[in-house]
Tab-separated table of C-alpha atoms in Angstrom:
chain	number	residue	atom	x	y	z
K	1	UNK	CA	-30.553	-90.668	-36.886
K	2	UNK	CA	-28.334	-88.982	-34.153
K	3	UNK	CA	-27.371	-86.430	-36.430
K	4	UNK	CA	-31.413	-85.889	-37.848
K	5	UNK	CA	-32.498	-85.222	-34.301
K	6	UNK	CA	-29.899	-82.763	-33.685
K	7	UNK	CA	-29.884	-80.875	-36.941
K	8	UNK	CA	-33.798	-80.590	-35.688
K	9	UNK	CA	-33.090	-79.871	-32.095
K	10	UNK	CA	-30.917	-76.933	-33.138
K	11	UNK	CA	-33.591	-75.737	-35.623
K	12	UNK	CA	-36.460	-75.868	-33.022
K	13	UNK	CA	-33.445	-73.852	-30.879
K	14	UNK	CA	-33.310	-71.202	-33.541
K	15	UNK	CA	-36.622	-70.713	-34.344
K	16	UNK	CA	-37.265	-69.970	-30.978
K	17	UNK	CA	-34.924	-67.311	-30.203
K	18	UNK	CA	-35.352	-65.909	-33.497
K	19	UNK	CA	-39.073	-65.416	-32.579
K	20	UNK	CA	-38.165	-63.822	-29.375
K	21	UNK	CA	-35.832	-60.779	-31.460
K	22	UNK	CA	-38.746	-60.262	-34.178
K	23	UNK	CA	-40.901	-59.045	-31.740
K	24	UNK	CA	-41.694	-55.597	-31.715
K	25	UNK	CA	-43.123	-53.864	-28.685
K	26	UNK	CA	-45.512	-50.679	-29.581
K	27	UNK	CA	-44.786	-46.988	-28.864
K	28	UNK	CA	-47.797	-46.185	-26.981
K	29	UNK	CA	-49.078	-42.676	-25.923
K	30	UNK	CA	-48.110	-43.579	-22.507
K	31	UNK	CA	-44.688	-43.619	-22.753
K	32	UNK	CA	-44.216	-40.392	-24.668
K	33	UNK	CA	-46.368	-38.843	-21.640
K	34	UNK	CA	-43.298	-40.694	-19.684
K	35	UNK	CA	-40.850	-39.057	-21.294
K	36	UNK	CA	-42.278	-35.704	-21.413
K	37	UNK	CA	-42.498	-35.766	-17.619
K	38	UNK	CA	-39.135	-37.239	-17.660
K	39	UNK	CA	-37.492	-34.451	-19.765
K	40	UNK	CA	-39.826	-31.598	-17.186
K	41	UNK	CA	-37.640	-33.103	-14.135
K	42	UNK	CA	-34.327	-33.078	-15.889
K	43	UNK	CA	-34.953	-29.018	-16.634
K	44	UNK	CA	-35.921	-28.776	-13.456
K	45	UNK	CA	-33.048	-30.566	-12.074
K	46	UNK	CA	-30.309	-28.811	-14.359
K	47	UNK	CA	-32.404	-25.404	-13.103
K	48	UNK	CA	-31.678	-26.276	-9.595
K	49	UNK	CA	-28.029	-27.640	-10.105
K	50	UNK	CA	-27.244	-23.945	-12.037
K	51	UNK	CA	-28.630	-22.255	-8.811
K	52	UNK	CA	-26.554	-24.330	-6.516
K	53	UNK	CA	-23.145	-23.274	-9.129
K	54	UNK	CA	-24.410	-19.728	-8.505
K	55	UNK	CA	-24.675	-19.716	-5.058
K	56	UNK	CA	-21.363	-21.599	-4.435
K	57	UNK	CA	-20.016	-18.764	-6.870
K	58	UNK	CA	-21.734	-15.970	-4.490
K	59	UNK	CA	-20.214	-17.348	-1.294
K	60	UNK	CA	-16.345	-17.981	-3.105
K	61	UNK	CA	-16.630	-14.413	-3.947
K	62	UNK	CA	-17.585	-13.644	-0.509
K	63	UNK	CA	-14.580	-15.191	0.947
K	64	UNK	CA	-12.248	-13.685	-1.852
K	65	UNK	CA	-13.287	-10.402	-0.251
K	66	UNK	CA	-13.067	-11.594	3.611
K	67	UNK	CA	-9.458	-13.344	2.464
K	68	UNK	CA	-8.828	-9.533	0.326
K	69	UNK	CA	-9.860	-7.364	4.061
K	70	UNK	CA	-7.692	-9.902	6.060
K	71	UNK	CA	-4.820	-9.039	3.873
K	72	UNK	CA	-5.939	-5.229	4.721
K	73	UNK	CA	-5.698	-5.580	8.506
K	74	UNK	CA	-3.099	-7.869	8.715
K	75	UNK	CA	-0.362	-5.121	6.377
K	76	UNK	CA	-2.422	-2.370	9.068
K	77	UNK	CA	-1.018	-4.190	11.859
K	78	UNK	CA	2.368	-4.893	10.566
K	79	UNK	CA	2.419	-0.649	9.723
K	80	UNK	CA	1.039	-0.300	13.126
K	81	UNK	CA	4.061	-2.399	14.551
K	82	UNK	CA	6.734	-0.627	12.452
K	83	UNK	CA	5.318	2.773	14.001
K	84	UNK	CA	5.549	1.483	17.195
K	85	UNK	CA	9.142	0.599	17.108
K	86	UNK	CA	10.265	3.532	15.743
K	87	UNK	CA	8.742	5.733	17.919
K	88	UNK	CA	10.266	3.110	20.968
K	89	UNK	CA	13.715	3.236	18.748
K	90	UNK	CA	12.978	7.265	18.801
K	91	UNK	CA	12.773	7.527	22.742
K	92	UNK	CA	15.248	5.200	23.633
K	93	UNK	CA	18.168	7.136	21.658
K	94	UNK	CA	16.609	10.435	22.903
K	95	UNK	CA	17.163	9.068	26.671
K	96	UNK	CA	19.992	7.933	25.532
K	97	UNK	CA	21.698	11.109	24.236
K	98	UNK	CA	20.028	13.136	27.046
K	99	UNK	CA	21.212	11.485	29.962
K	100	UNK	CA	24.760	11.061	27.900
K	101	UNK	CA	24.588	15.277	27.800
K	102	UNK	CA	23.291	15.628	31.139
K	103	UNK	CA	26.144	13.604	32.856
K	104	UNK	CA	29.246	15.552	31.166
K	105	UNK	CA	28.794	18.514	33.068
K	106	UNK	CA	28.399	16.488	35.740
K	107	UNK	CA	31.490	14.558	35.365
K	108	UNK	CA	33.621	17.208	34.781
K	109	UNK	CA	32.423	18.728	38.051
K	110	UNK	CA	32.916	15.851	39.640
K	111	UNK	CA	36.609	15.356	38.140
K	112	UNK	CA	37.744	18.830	38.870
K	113	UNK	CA	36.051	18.728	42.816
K	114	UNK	CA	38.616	15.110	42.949
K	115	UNK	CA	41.554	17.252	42.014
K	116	UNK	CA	40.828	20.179	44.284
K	117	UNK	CA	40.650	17.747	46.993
K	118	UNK	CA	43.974	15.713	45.882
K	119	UNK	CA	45.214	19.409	45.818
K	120	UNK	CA	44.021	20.357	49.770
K	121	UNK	CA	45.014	16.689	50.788
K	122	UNK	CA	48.746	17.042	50.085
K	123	UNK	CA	48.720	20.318	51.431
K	124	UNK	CA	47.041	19.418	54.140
K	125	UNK	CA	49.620	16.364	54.749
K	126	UNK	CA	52.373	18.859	54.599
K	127	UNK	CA	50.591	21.002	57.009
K	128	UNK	CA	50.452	18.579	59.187
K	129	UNK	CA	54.199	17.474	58.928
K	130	UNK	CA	55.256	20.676	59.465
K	131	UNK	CA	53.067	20.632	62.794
K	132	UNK	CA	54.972	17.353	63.606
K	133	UNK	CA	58.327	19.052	62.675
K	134	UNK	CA	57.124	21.978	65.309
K	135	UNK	CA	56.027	19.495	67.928
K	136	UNK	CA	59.386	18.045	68.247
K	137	UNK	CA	60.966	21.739	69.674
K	138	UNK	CA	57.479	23.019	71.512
K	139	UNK	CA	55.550	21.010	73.572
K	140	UNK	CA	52.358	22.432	73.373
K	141	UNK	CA	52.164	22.075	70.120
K	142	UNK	CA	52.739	18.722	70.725
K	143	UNK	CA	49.908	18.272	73.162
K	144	UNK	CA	47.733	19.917	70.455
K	145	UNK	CA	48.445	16.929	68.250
K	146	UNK	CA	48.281	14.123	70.973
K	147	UNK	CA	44.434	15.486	71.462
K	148	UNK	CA	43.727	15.358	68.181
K	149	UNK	CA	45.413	12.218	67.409
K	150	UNK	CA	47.770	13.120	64.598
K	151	UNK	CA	50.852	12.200	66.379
């Protein structure tokens, strides 16, 4: 009997969720009007989305060409700075050299003057020990010297 009522139980089971998969549910005019609608949005969606791509391509080309005129200024400043030091490099050498030129003459002058002097010095030393020489056999001589303190 056990096994009766269970081989029925488990029928009645079947049967029942059979019934539930048999079932067919209608395609009304309704829901293709659904779908229609549905499909209308979508376009209008993928419509929108392709605008979007094509104004996110508009602005990456915009900064290509800001990124392409940054390039452009920043190689204008680095030829601006190369100028710059070579025409500093320029006038630096050229004060260089000038004052180099303008001081030879100058030193030369300067060298011969130092001799002529070394010159008049010794003769002027010997001058002046001949003086001393005289001063020791005529006194007014010597006086001379006493005045001027050079013996």
């Amino acid at each position: 009997m056990k096994k009766v009522l269970l081989i029925f139980i488990l029928f009645v089971m079947f049967s029942i969720t059979n019934s539930g998969y048999c079932k067919e549910v209608p395609f009304t005019l309704e829901d293709r009007d659904r779908i229609i609608r549905m499909e209308a949005k979508l376009s209008e969606i993928e419509k929108r989305f392709e605008q979007i791509d094509k104004r996110f391509e508009q602005i990456d080309k915009r900064f290509e060409q800001i990124d392409k005129r940054f390039e452009q200024i920043i190689t204008f400043m680095w030829m601006l700075v190369a100028i710059f030091t070579g025409i500093t490099s320029a006038t630096i050498g050229f004060a260089i050299w000038d004052r180099r030129t303008m001081i030879k003459p100058f030193e030369t002058k300067t060298r011969i003057i130092e001799e002529e002097i070394n010159r008049d010095r010794e003769k002027l030393n010997s001058v002046v020990e001949a003086f001393r020489n005289l001063a020791k056999t005529d006194e007014k001589v010597a006086e001379v010297l006493k005045r001027l303190n050079l013996l």
